[in-house]
């Protein structure tokens, strides 16, 4: 299996450097009126068919160490979730059910998947989206792209940076792990009409964007891919 995580990391870093050099002098802030740069599924039913393959650890990575090298409970989820968060118990339960679960690798994969999906939606890249989303979620994205094309509109989404990715909720339901991540990013996002005029967003300003996505995975399955079961615009 190809080292998907490393490939995505290289692509992400190269893209981030390029965008940063191009946009370092551009300033701005979200006004609160912009539409999220993807179709939200508020109230989406949490089903096991909503698939987003996430970049994974390299196959050759050695099993996680046990014994004295295991981080103490207070430090285990440092930089993954906030101290005292109710998600801590859920992360502990997931790690107990899946010894290969690694919080930092999960976050890295979630960040990569988040950027790829938002960018692919803006570009109308159905092939990329189909490989990242389940049939249910893909259908929602596809319908939004189709409507955008019918109106003769085009979308632009360019990441400047992802400044935060924090687990806000985690739980183990039977053998299904569910993890919710809040992403805080800087994004340039705009929609243009047939004439090229901007009708939503701002093609010159960097917006501060918060999104909340939930991922799920059957910890008893050999399939290492996580699955998106909700995408929402955060506050």
mmCIF file of C-alpha atoms in Angstrom:
data_model
loop_
_atom_site.group_PDB
_atom_site.id
_atom_site.type_symbol
_atom_site.label_atom_id
_atom_site.label_comp_id
_atom_site.label_asym_id
_atom_site.label_seq_id
_atom_site.Cartn_x
_atom_site.Cartn_y
_atom_site.Cartn_z
ATOM 1 C CA UNK A 1 0.000 0.000 0.000
ATOM 2 C CA UNK A 2 1.323 3.452 -0.863
ATOM 3 C CA UNK A 3 2.321 5.691 1.962
ATOM 4 C CA UNK A 4 -0.750 7.871 1.505
ATOM 5 C CA UNK A 5 -0.169 9.942 4.630
ATOM 6 C CA UNK A 6 3.357 10.969 3.577
ATOM 7 C CA UNK A 7 2.223 11.862 0.050
ATOM 8 C CA UNK A 8 -0.637 13.990 1.336
ATOM 9 C CA UNK A 9 1.626 15.652 3.890
ATOM 10 C CA UNK A 10 4.131 16.648 1.175
ATOM 11 C CA UNK A 11 1.349 17.963 -1.061
ATOM 12 C CA UNK A 12 -0.206 19.901 1.828
ATOM 13 C CA UNK A 13 3.088 21.474 2.890
ATOM 14 C CA UNK A 14 4.008 22.461 -0.664
ATOM 15 C CA UNK A 15 0.566 23.981 -1.220
ATOM 16 C CA UNK A 16 0.644 25.826 2.114
ATOM 17 C CA UNK A 17 4.065 27.358 1.377
ATOM 18 C CA UNK A 18 2.985 28.435 -2.114
ATOM 19 C CA UNK A 19 -0.231 30.025 -0.873
ATOM 20 C CA UNK A 20 1.526 31.711 2.053
ATOM 21 C CA UNK A 21 4.098 33.336 -0.216
ATOM 22 C CA UNK A 22 1.370 34.541 -2.572
ATOM 23 C CA UNK A 23 -1.008 35.801 0.099
ATOM 24 C CA UNK A 24 1.120 36.875 3.060
ATOM 25 C CA UNK A 25 0.193 40.523 2.579
ATOM 26 C CA UNK A 26 -3.550 39.928 2.228
ATOM 27 C CA UNK A 27 -5.595 40.690 5.338
ATOM 28 C CA UNK A 28 -9.236 40.266 6.193
ATOM 29 C CA UNK A 29 -11.767 38.628 8.455
ATOM 30 C CA UNK A 30 -14.945 36.674 8.046
ATOM 31 C CA UNK A 31 -18.004 38.928 8.089
ATOM 32 C CA UNK A 32 -20.428 36.220 9.153
ATOM 33 C CA UNK A 33 -22.402 36.431 5.900
ATOM 34 C CA UNK A 34 -20.348 34.064 3.806
ATOM 35 C CA UNK A 35 -21.730 30.632 3.055
ATOM 36 C CA UNK A 36 -19.552 27.704 4.163
ATOM 37 C CA UNK A 37 -17.242 26.596 1.319
ATOM 38 C CA UNK A 38 -19.040 23.235 1.160
ATOM 39 C CA UNK A 39 -22.627 21.971 1.569
ATOM 40 C CA UNK A 40 -23.386 21.378 5.260
ATOM 41 C CA UNK A 41 -25.383 18.430 6.506
ATOM 42 C CA UNK A 42 -26.827 19.730 9.750
ATOM 43 C CA UNK A 43 -28.843 17.014 11.327
ATOM 44 C CA UNK A 44 -27.277 14.395 9.077
ATOM 45 C CA UNK A 45 -28.101 10.966 10.410
ATOM 46 C CA UNK A 46 -25.059 9.197 11.748
ATOM 47 C CA UNK A 47 -24.744 6.221 9.441
ATOM 48 C CA UNK A 48 -21.875 3.873 8.832
ATOM 49 C CA UNK A 49 -21.912 4.388 5.078
ATOM 50 C CA UNK A 50 -20.466 7.911 5.028
ATOM 51 C CA UNK A 51 -16.886 7.292 4.028
ATOM 52 C CA UNK A 52 -13.920 9.610 3.875
ATOM 53 C CA UNK A 53 -10.666 7.628 3.553
ATOM 54 C CA UNK A 54 -8.189 9.407 5.775
ATOM 55 C CA UNK A 55 -4.430 9.366 5.374
ATOM 56 C CA UNK A 56 -3.030 6.696 7.628
ATOM 57 C CA UNK A 57 0.158 5.795 9.361
ATOM 58 C CA UNK A 58 2.769 4.096 7.189
ATOM 59 C CA UNK A 59 2.329 0.338 7.036
ATOM 60 C CA UNK A 60 5.848 -0.178 8.302
ATOM 61 C CA UNK A 61 5.305 1.856 11.465
ATOM 62 C CA UNK A 62 6.106 -0.254 14.481
ATOM 63 C CA UNK A 63 3.299 -1.042 16.937
ATOM 64 C CA UNK A 64 2.850 1.535 19.660
ATOM 65 C CA UNK A 65 5.065 0.915 22.633
ATOM 66 C CA UNK A 66 3.614 -0.323 25.907
ATOM 67 C CA UNK A 67 4.855 -0.181 29.441
ATOM 68 C CA UNK A 68 6.845 2.803 30.696
ATOM 69 C CA UNK A 69 6.926 4.483 27.252
ATOM 70 C CA UNK A 70 3.148 4.966 27.188
ATOM 71 C CA UNK A 71 2.392 8.641 28.008
ATOM 72 C CA UNK A 72 0.771 9.200 31.399
ATOM 73 C CA UNK A 73 -3.008 9.810 31.300
ATOM 74 C CA UNK A 74 -2.589 13.552 31.841
ATOM 75 C CA UNK A 75 -0.376 13.889 28.736
ATOM 76 C CA UNK A 76 -1.818 11.229 26.477
ATOM 77 C CA UNK A 77 -4.149 13.539 24.586
ATOM 78 C CA UNK A 78 -2.159 16.734 24.921
ATOM 79 C CA UNK A 79 -2.622 18.946 21.836
ATOM 80 C CA UNK A 80 -5.465 16.638 20.716
ATOM 81 C CA UNK A 81 -8.226 17.946 22.960
ATOM 82 C CA UNK A 82 -8.534 20.504 25.727
ATOM 83 C CA UNK A 83 -7.673 19.684 29.319
ATOM 84 C CA UNK A 84 -10.755 18.541 31.173
ATOM 85 C CA UNK A 85 -12.696 17.991 27.954
ATOM 86 C CA UNK A 86 -15.501 15.397 28.076
ATOM 87 C CA UNK A 87 -13.844 13.927 24.976
ATOM 88 C CA UNK A 88 -10.987 12.523 27.103
ATOM 89 C CA UNK A 89 -12.996 9.542 28.340
ATOM 90 C CA UNK A 90 -14.135 8.782 24.803
ATOM 91 C CA UNK A 91 -10.578 8.891 23.447
ATOM 92 C CA UNK A 92 -9.456 6.549 26.226
ATOM 93 C CA UNK A 93 -12.259 4.137 25.328
ATOM 94 C CA UNK A 94 -11.351 4.230 21.639
ATOM 95 C CA UNK A 95 -7.671 3.625 22.362
ATOM 96 C CA UNK A 96 -8.573 0.712 24.642
ATOM 97 C CA UNK A 97 -10.671 -0.866 21.880
ATOM 98 C CA UNK A 98 -8.104 -0.144 19.152
ATOM 99 C CA UNK A 99 -4.465 -0.379 20.338
ATOM 100 C CA UNK A 100 -3.290 1.066 17.004
ATOM 101 C CA UNK A 101 -5.223 4.297 17.463
ATOM 102 C CA UNK A 102 -2.915 7.304 17.586
ATOM 103 C CA UNK A 103 -4.436 10.702 18.271
ATOM 104 C CA UNK A 104 -1.794 12.730 16.456
ATOM 105 C CA UNK A 105 -1.966 10.573 13.337
ATOM 106 C CA UNK A 106 -5.751 10.807 13.411
ATOM 107 C CA UNK A 107 -5.629 14.614 13.582
ATOM 108 C CA UNK A 108 -3.078 14.775 10.750
ATOM 109 C CA UNK A 109 -5.305 12.615 8.564
ATOM 110 C CA UNK A 110 -8.425 14.588 9.468
ATOM 111 C CA UNK A 111 -6.733 17.868 8.533
ATOM 112 C CA UNK A 112 -5.617 16.463 5.172
ATOM 113 C CA UNK A 113 -9.087 15.082 4.420
ATOM 114 C CA UNK A 114 -10.733 18.370 5.425
ATOM 115 C CA UNK A 115 -8.605 20.437 3.060
ATOM 116 C CA UNK A 116 -8.917 17.999 0.157
ATOM 117 C CA UNK A 117 -12.700 17.819 0.423
ATOM 118 C CA UNK A 118 -13.240 21.598 0.640
ATOM 119 C CA UNK A 119 -10.859 22.216 -2.265
ATOM 120 C CA UNK A 120 -12.360 19.454 -4.409
ATOM 121 C CA UNK A 121 -15.879 20.774 -3.824
ATOM 122 C CA UNK A 122 -14.884 24.282 -4.928
ATOM 123 C CA UNK A 123 -13.281 22.872 -8.069
ATOM 124 C CA UNK A 124 -16.231 20.607 -8.846
ATOM 125 C CA UNK A 125 -13.905 17.609 -8.773
ATOM 126 C CA UNK A 126 -16.499 14.862 -8.471
ATOM 127 C CA UNK A 127 -13.954 12.107 -9.025
ATOM 128 C CA UNK A 128 -11.899 13.265 -6.068
ATOM 129 C CA UNK A 129 -14.977 13.725 -3.916
ATOM 130 C CA UNK A 130 -16.334 10.292 -4.804
ATOM 131 C CA UNK A 131 -13.096 8.735 -3.574
ATOM 132 C CA UNK A 132 -13.316 10.650 -0.294
ATOM 133 C CA UNK A 133 -17.023 10.632 0.555
ATOM 134 C CA UNK A 134 -19.721 8.067 1.059
ATOM 135 C CA UNK A 135 -22.628 7.804 -1.338
ATOM 136 C CA UNK A 136 -24.900 9.795 0.980
ATOM 137 C CA UNK A 137 -22.521 12.675 1.582
ATOM 138 C CA UNK A 138 -21.256 12.617 -1.999
ATOM 139 C CA UNK A 139 -24.838 12.945 -3.248
ATOM 140 C CA UNK A 140 -25.224 16.151 -1.226
ATOM 141 C CA UNK A 141 -21.994 17.628 -2.555
ATOM 142 C CA UNK A 142 -22.819 16.512 -6.096
ATOM 143 C CA UNK A 143 -26.263 18.147 -5.952
ATOM 144 C CA UNK A 144 -24.724 21.440 -4.816
ATOM 145 C CA UNK A 145 -22.154 21.326 -7.629
ATOM 146 C CA UNK A 146 -24.870 20.533 -10.179
ATOM 147 C CA UNK A 147 -26.981 23.483 -9.022
ATOM 148 C CA UNK A 148 -23.949 25.748 -9.140
ATOM 149 C CA UNK A 149 -23.220 24.622 -12.702
ATOM 150 C CA UNK A 150 -26.860 25.147 -13.710
ATOM 151 C CA UNK A 151 -26.625 28.766 -12.599
ATOM 152 C CA UNK A 152 -23.343 29.187 -14.428
ATOM 153 C CA UNK A 153 -21.470 29.915 -11.218
ATOM 154 C CA UNK A 154 -17.925 28.964 -10.268
ATOM 155 C CA UNK A 155 -16.378 28.658 -6.820
ATOM 156 C CA UNK A 156 -12.918 29.354 -5.482
ATOM 157 C CA UNK A 157 -11.474 28.101 -2.183
ATOM 158 C CA UNK A 158 -7.815 28.563 -1.320
ATOM 159 C CA UNK A 159 -6.410 27.560 2.047
ATOM 160 C CA UNK A 160 -3.937 29.942 3.602
ATOM 161 C CA UNK A 161 -3.546 27.835 6.740
ATOM 162 C CA UNK A 162 -5.242 25.480 9.152
ATOM 163 C CA UNK A 163 -4.623 27.118 12.505
ATOM 164 C CA UNK A 164 -6.417 24.695 14.772
ATOM 165 C CA UNK A 165 -7.838 21.183 14.856
ATOM 166 C CA UNK A 166 -9.202 20.120 18.219
ATOM 167 C CA UNK A 167 -11.225 17.074 19.204
ATOM 168 C CA UNK A 168 -14.407 18.359 20.834
ATOM 169 C CA UNK A 169 -16.219 15.049 21.313
ATOM 170 C CA UNK A 170 -15.354 11.361 21.222
ATOM 171 C CA UNK A 171 -17.179 8.202 22.114
ATOM 172 C CA UNK A 172 -17.240 4.487 21.488
ATOM 173 C CA UNK A 173 -20.666 3.131 20.562
ATOM 174 C CA UNK A 174 -20.457 -0.632 20.644
ATOM 175 C CA UNK A 175 -17.522 -1.084 18.220
ATOM 176 C CA UNK A 176 -17.934 2.237 16.432
ATOM 177 C CA UNK A 177 -15.573 5.084 17.306
ATOM 178 C CA UNK A 178 -16.920 8.592 16.705
ATOM 179 C CA UNK A 179 -14.687 11.669 16.897
ATOM 180 C CA UNK A 180 -15.740 15.270 16.291
ATOM 181 C CA UNK A 181 -13.074 17.785 15.269
ATOM 182 C CA UNK A 182 -13.308 21.570 15.219
ATOM 183 C CA UNK A 183 -11.159 23.047 12.451
ATOM 184 C CA UNK A 184 -10.102 26.697 12.521
ATOM 185 C CA UNK A 185 -8.641 27.850 9.231
ATOM 186 C CA UNK A 186 -7.820 30.853 7.103
ATOM 187 C CA UNK A 187 -9.430 30.581 3.718
ATOM 188 C CA UNK A 188 -10.028 32.711 0.637
ATOM 189 C CA UNK A 189 -13.436 31.730 -0.703
ATOM 190 C CA UNK A 190 -15.648 33.289 -3.355
ATOM 191 C CA UNK A 191 -18.418 32.404 -5.785
ATOM 192 C CA UNK A 192 -18.647 34.093 -9.202
ATOM 193 C CA UNK A 193 -21.557 34.385 -11.591
ATOM 194 C CA UNK A 194 -21.507 33.829 -15.349
ATOM 195 C CA UNK A 195 -19.825 37.195 -15.913
ATOM 196 C CA UNK A 196 -17.076 36.532 -13.412
ATOM 197 C CA UNK A 197 -18.441 38.947 -10.818
ATOM 198 C CA UNK A 198 -18.160 37.867 -7.182
ATOM 199 C CA UNK A 199 -21.622 37.219 -5.767
ATOM 200 C CA UNK A 200 -20.623 35.560 -2.480
ATOM 201 C CA UNK A 201 -17.493 35.677 -0.350
ATOM 202 C CA UNK A 202 -14.451 37.757 -1.231
ATOM 203 C CA UNK A 203 -11.745 36.807 -3.719
ATOM 204 C CA UNK A 204 -9.219 39.183 -2.128
ATOM 205 C CA UNK A 205 -9.708 38.750 1.608
ATOM 206 C CA UNK A 206 -8.663 36.024 3.982
ATOM 207 C CA UNK A 207 -11.582 34.761 6.064
ATOM 208 C CA UNK A 208 -11.362 33.097 9.463
ATOM 209 C CA UNK A 209 -13.479 29.952 9.153
ATOM 210 C CA UNK A 210 -14.580 27.431 11.779
ATOM 211 C CA UNK A 211 -15.978 24.049 10.758
ATOM 212 C CA UNK A 212 -17.029 21.051 12.838
ATOM 213 C CA UNK A 213 -16.795 17.595 11.249
ATOM 214 C CA UNK A 214 -17.449 14.195 12.788
ATOM 215 C CA UNK A 215 -15.576 11.042 11.772
ATOM 216 C CA UNK A 216 -16.415 7.421 12.556
ATOM 217 C CA UNK A 217 -14.778 4.034 12.210
ATOM 218 C CA UNK A 218 -15.585 0.439 13.130
ATOM 219 C CA UNK A 219 -12.645 -0.430 15.387
ATOM 220 C CA UNK A 220 -13.188 -4.142 14.817
ATOM 221 C CA UNK A 221 -12.730 -3.775 11.060
ATOM 222 C CA UNK A 222 -9.447 -4.253 9.228
ATOM 223 C CA UNK A 223 -10.344 -1.241 7.106
ATOM 224 C CA UNK A 224 -8.297 1.619 8.623
ATOM 225 C CA UNK A 225 -10.367 4.342 6.935
ATOM 226 C CA UNK A 226 -12.400 6.790 8.992
ATOM 227 C CA UNK A 227 -15.834 7.927 7.855
ATOM 228 C CA UNK A 228 -17.429 11.364 7.919
ATOM 229 C CA UNK A 229 -20.866 11.309 9.504
ATOM 230 C CA UNK A 230 -21.481 15.069 9.793
ATOM 231 C CA UNK A 231 -20.148 18.344 8.357
ATOM 232 C CA UNK A 232 -21.236 21.621 9.912
ATOM 233 C CA UNK A 233 -20.216 25.256 9.899
ATOM 234 C CA UNK A 234 -19.013 26.096 13.407
ATOM 235 C CA UNK A 235 -19.435 29.228 15.488
#
